[in-house]
Amino acid sequence: MEIREYQLSDKQSAEALVSLVTKELRKIYRQKVVSKNESAVAMELFDKLVASVENEIVGIVEYRVINDYCYIQGLAVSSEHRKQSIARKLINKVALIASNAGANKLTLVTIEETRNVGIFEKMGFEITERMLSECFESDSHANLYESHMERKLT
């Protein structure tokens, strides 16, 4: 497996992966209001790394270093390649990039009902704030909770 910077030639494969993983998440939650244009513009604001296996994109992370921290916008790994440390390797590479850029922590927000909090905790993140979500809704959960998480960099 190779972790590398996203290239323009990865666009179609990366978008297909993100779409597939997003479709899985939409069974749990969705953003209350967002236009396709806002979504497309937001994706372009972030730096990206991809994980590939035999030239197939199997993981992607979107992030942005902002002053003394690095915000992780999104992380997706294909269902066939989960539980192989791909997410951990992507996050660790972002941590290295962020640290080299002067950041002292990684931050992210995840929806608790996805059960991703435990995955991020295993990668060294801790919950810094928990709040009832005002931006997301669900057909299967009366309330959704956002966990703001942080991982210190050394």
PDB file of C-alpha atoms in Angstrom, residues 1-143:
ATOM      1  CA  MET A   1       0.000   0.000   0.000  1.00  0.00           C
ATOM      2  CA  GLU A   2       1.188   3.490  -0.868  1.00  0.00           C
ATOM      3  CA  ILE A   3       0.230   6.785   0.803  1.00  0.00           C
ATOM      4  CA  ARG A   4       0.791   9.762  -1.479  1.00  0.00           C
ATOM      5  CA  GLU A   5      -0.429  13.223  -2.325  1.00  0.00           C
ATOM      6  CA  TYR A   6      -3.655  13.434  -4.273  1.00  0.00           C
ATOM      7  CA  GLN A   7      -3.159  14.155  -7.960  1.00  0.00           C
ATOM      8  CA  LEU A   8      -5.622  15.525 -10.484  1.00  0.00           C
ATOM      9  CA  SER A   9      -5.606  12.128 -12.191  1.00  0.00           C
ATOM     10  CA  ASP A  10      -7.044  10.662  -8.930  1.00  0.00           C
ATOM     11  CA  LYS A  11     -10.146  12.857  -9.094  1.00  0.00           C
ATOM     12  CA  GLN A  12     -12.583  10.348 -10.613  1.00  0.00           C
ATOM     13  CA  SER A  13     -11.490   7.430  -8.411  1.00  0.00           C
ATOM     14  CA  ALA A  14     -11.346   9.562  -5.268  1.00  0.00           C
ATOM     15  CA  GLU A  15     -14.779  11.065  -5.892  1.00  0.00           C
ATOM     16  CA  ALA A  16     -16.218   7.585  -6.489  1.00  0.00           C
ATOM     17  CA  LEU A  17     -14.754   6.355  -3.177  1.00  0.00           C
ATOM     18  CA  VAL A  18     -16.025   9.385  -1.250  1.00  0.00           C
ATOM     19  CA  SER A  19     -19.459   8.982  -2.860  1.00  0.00           C
ATOM     20  CA  LEU A  20     -19.643   5.307  -1.895  1.00  0.00           C
ATOM     21  CA  VAL A  21     -18.574   5.913   1.717  1.00  0.00           C
ATOM     22  CA  THR A  22     -20.871   8.935   1.975  1.00  0.00           C
ATOM     23  CA  LYS A  23     -23.768   6.776   0.772  1.00  0.00           C
ATOM     24  CA  GLU A  24     -23.055   4.399   3.695  1.00  0.00           C
ATOM     25  CA  LEU A  25     -23.017   7.324   6.147  1.00  0.00           C
ATOM     26  CA  ARG A  26     -26.277   8.731   4.794  1.00  0.00           C
ATOM     27  CA  LYS A  27     -27.994   5.676   6.274  1.00  0.00           C
ATOM     28  CA  ILE A  28     -27.083   7.223   9.650  1.00  0.00           C
ATOM     29  CA  TYR A  29     -27.108  10.991   9.065  1.00  0.00           C
ATOM     30  CA  ARG A  30     -27.195  13.773   6.497  1.00  0.00           C
ATOM     31  CA  GLN A  31     -26.472  17.469   6.483  1.00  0.00           C
ATOM     32  CA  LYS A  32     -29.652  19.518   6.899  1.00  0.00           C
ATOM     33  CA  VAL A  33     -29.033  21.900   3.994  1.00  0.00           C
ATOM     34  CA  VAL A  34     -26.174  21.863   1.508  1.00  0.00           C
ATOM     35  CA  SER A  35     -25.994  22.555  -2.178  1.00  0.00           C
ATOM     36  CA  LYS A  36     -23.912  20.468  -4.572  1.00  0.00           C
ATOM     37  CA  ASN A  37     -21.890  23.578  -5.409  1.00  0.00           C
ATOM     38  CA  GLU A  38     -21.057  24.182  -1.733  1.00  0.00           C
ATOM     39  CA  SER A  39     -19.968  20.560  -1.382  1.00  0.00           C
ATOM     40  CA  ALA A  40     -17.750  20.661  -4.476  1.00  0.00           C
ATOM     41  CA  VAL A  41     -16.171  23.976  -3.472  1.00  0.00           C
ATOM     42  CA  ALA A  42     -15.548  22.756   0.081  1.00  0.00           C
ATOM     43  CA  MET A  43     -13.738  19.649  -1.194  1.00  0.00           C
ATOM     44  CA  GLU A  44     -11.363  21.804  -3.232  1.00  0.00           C
ATOM     45  CA  LEU A  45     -10.352  23.885  -0.177  1.00  0.00           C
ATOM     46  CA  PHE A  46      -8.566  20.965   1.455  1.00  0.00           C
ATOM     47  CA  ASP A  47      -5.288  19.223   0.798  1.00  0.00           C
ATOM     48  CA  LYS A  48      -5.647  15.499   0.229  1.00  0.00           C
ATOM     49  CA  LEU A  49      -3.680  12.295   0.586  1.00  0.00           C
ATOM     50  CA  VAL A  50      -4.718   8.999  -0.957  1.00  0.00           C
ATOM     51  CA  ALA A  51      -3.958   5.404  -0.121  1.00  0.00           C
ATOM     52  CA  SER A  52      -3.632   3.102  -3.099  1.00  0.00           C
ATOM     53  CA  VAL A  53      -3.285  -0.635  -3.477  1.00  0.00           C
ATOM     54  CA  GLU A  54      -2.203  -1.899  -6.883  1.00  0.00           C
ATOM     55  CA  ASN A  55      -3.044   1.523  -8.387  1.00  0.00           C
ATOM     56  CA  GLU A  56      -6.580   1.474  -6.901  1.00  0.00           C
ATOM     57  CA  ILE A  57      -7.563   4.354  -4.585  1.00  0.00           C
ATOM     58  CA  VAL A  58      -8.767   2.673  -1.379  1.00  0.00           C
ATOM     59  CA  GLY A  59      -8.550   5.584   1.054  1.00  0.00           C
ATOM     60  CA  ILE A  60      -8.503   9.366   1.149  1.00  0.00           C
ATOM     61  CA  VAL A  61      -8.080  12.032   3.815  1.00  0.00           C
ATOM     62  CA  GLU A  62      -8.878  15.735   3.383  1.00  0.00           C
ATOM     63  CA  TYR A  63      -7.132  18.185   5.696  1.00  0.00           C
ATOM     64  CA  ARG A  64      -5.934  21.752   6.081  1.00  0.00           C
ATOM     65  CA  VAL A  65      -3.102  23.085   8.250  1.00  0.00           C
ATOM     66  CA  ILE A  66      -4.284  26.347   9.835  1.00  0.00           C
ATOM     67  CA  ASN A  67      -1.676  28.144  11.945  1.00  0.00           C
ATOM     68  CA  ASP A  68      -0.917  25.877  14.927  1.00  0.00           C
ATOM     69  CA  TYR A  69      -3.401  23.087  14.169  1.00  0.00           C
ATOM     70  CA  CYS A  70      -4.506  20.805  11.359  1.00  0.00           C
ATOM     71  CA  TYR A  71      -8.211  20.265  10.723  1.00  0.00           C
ATOM     72  CA  ILE A  72      -9.208  16.905   9.249  1.00  0.00           C
ATOM     73  CA  GLN A  73     -12.291  17.444   7.118  1.00  0.00           C
ATOM     74  CA  GLY A  74     -12.873  13.902   5.932  1.00  0.00           C
ATOM     75  CA  LEU A  75     -11.502  10.382   6.006  1.00  0.00           C
ATOM     76  CA  ALA A  76     -12.792   7.551   3.837  1.00  0.00           C
ATOM     77  CA  VAL A  77     -11.613   3.961   3.359  1.00  0.00           C
ATOM     78  CA  SER A  78     -13.333   1.492   1.044  1.00  0.00           C
ATOM     79  CA  SER A  79     -15.303  -1.155   2.905  1.00  0.00           C
ATOM     80  CA  GLU A  80     -13.179  -3.921   1.347  1.00  0.00           C
ATOM     81  CA  HIS A  81      -9.996  -2.404   2.786  1.00  0.00           C
ATOM     82  CA  ARG A  82     -11.075  -1.543   6.331  1.00  0.00           C
ATOM     83  CA  LYS A  83      -9.354  -3.024   9.389  1.00  0.00           C
ATOM     84  CA  GLN A  84      -6.005  -2.936   7.548  1.00  0.00           C
ATOM     85  CA  SER A  85      -4.656   0.223   9.267  1.00  0.00           C
ATOM     86  CA  ILE A  86      -5.209   2.349   6.164  1.00  0.00           C
ATOM     87  CA  ALA A  87      -7.039   5.078   8.105  1.00  0.00           C
ATOM     88  CA  ARG A  88      -4.284   5.055  10.739  1.00  0.00           C
ATOM     89  CA  LYS A  89      -1.567   5.365   8.078  1.00  0.00           C
ATOM     90  CA  LEU A  90      -3.379   8.246   6.380  1.00  0.00           C
ATOM     91  CA  ILE A  91      -3.834  10.070   9.710  1.00  0.00           C
ATOM     92  CA  ASN A  92      -0.207   9.452  10.705  1.00  0.00           C
ATOM     93  CA  LYS A  93       0.998  10.908   7.399  1.00  0.00           C
ATOM     94  CA  VAL A  94      -1.195  13.979   7.939  1.00  0.00           C
ATOM     95  CA  ALA A  95       0.253  14.260  11.459  1.00  0.00           C
ATOM     96  CA  LEU A  96       3.785  14.274  10.034  1.00  0.00           C
ATOM     97  CA  ILE A  97       2.908  16.910   7.425  1.00  0.00           C
ATOM     98  CA  ALA A  98       1.126  19.046  10.025  1.00  0.00           C
ATOM     99  CA  SER A  99       3.963  18.766  12.522  1.00  0.00           C
ATOM    100  CA  ASN A 100       6.513  19.753   9.865  1.00  0.00           C
ATOM    101  CA  ALA A 101       4.305  22.782   9.064  1.00  0.00           C
ATOM    102  CA  GLY A 102       4.367  23.874  12.725  1.00  0.00           C
ATOM    103  CA  ALA A 103       1.019  22.509  13.893  1.00  0.00           C
ATOM    104  CA  ASN A 104       0.807  21.108  17.412  1.00  0.00           C
ATOM    105  CA  LYS A 105      -2.485  19.205  17.121  1.00  0.00           C
ATOM    106  CA  LEU A 106      -4.916  17.507  14.749  1.00  0.00           C
ATOM    107  CA  THR A 107      -8.618  18.308  15.129  1.00  0.00           C
ATOM    108  CA  LEU A 108     -11.784  16.840  13.663  1.00  0.00           C
ATOM    109  CA  VAL A 109     -15.510  16.547  14.228  1.00  0.00           C
ATOM    110  CA  THR A 110     -17.365  13.252  13.938  1.00  0.00           C
ATOM    111  CA  ILE A 111     -20.944  12.179  14.466  1.00  0.00           C
ATOM    112  CA  GLU A 112     -21.116   9.814  17.460  1.00  0.00           C
ATOM    113  CA  GLU A 113     -23.838   7.677  15.936  1.00  0.00           C
ATOM    114  CA  THR A 114     -21.426   6.535  13.179  1.00  0.00           C
ATOM    115  CA  ARG A 115     -19.397   4.764  15.907  1.00  0.00           C
ATOM    116  CA  ASN A 116     -16.254   6.473  14.596  1.00  0.00           C
ATOM    117  CA  VAL A 117     -15.381   8.020  17.962  1.00  0.00           C
ATOM    118  CA  GLY A 118     -13.821   4.735  19.109  1.00  0.00           C
ATOM    119  CA  ILE A 119     -11.812   4.425  15.897  1.00  0.00           C
ATOM    120  CA  PHE A 120     -10.366   7.917  16.353  1.00  0.00           C
ATOM    121  CA  GLU A 121      -9.670   7.266  20.043  1.00  0.00           C
ATOM    122  CA  LYS A 122      -7.565   4.243  19.017  1.00  0.00           C
ATOM    123  CA  MET A 123      -5.555   6.670  16.834  1.00  0.00           C
ATOM    124  CA  GLY A 124      -4.829   8.921  19.816  1.00  0.00           C
ATOM    125  CA  PHE A 125      -7.690  11.424  19.561  1.00  0.00           C
ATOM    126  CA  GLU A 126      -9.599  12.594  22.616  1.00  0.00           C
ATOM    127  CA  ILE A 127     -13.023  14.219  22.814  1.00  0.00           C
ATOM    128  CA  THR A 128     -12.704  17.912  23.654  1.00  0.00           C
ATOM    129  CA  GLU A 129     -16.368  18.806  23.248  1.00  0.00           C
ATOM    130  CA  ARG A 130     -19.626  16.969  22.717  1.00  0.00           C
ATOM    131  CA  MET A 131     -22.741  18.742  21.500  1.00  0.00           C
ATOM    132  CA  LEU A 132     -26.164  18.145  20.085  1.00  0.00           C
ATOM    133  CA  SER A 133     -25.849  18.639  16.337  1.00  0.00           C
ATOM    134  CA  GLU A 134     -27.714  21.508  14.763  1.00  0.00           C
ATOM    135  CA  CYS A 135     -26.321  20.847  11.268  1.00  0.00           C
ATOM    136  CA  PHE A 136     -27.192  17.176  10.793  1.00  0.00           C
ATOM    137  CA  GLU A 137     -30.354  15.107  10.922  1.00  0.00           C
ATOM    138  CA  SER A 138     -31.299  11.444  10.814  1.00  0.00           C
ATOM    139  CA  ASP A 139     -34.285   9.266  10.043  1.00  0.00           C
ATOM    140  CA  SER A 140     -33.099   6.608  12.497  1.00  0.00           C
ATOM    141  CA  HIS A 141     -31.926   8.756  15.456  1.00  0.00           C
ATOM    142  CA  ALA A 142     -33.995  11.398  17.245  1.00  0.00           C
ATOM    143  CA  ASN A 143     -30.820  13.294  18.126  1.00  0.00           C
TER     144      ASN A 143
END
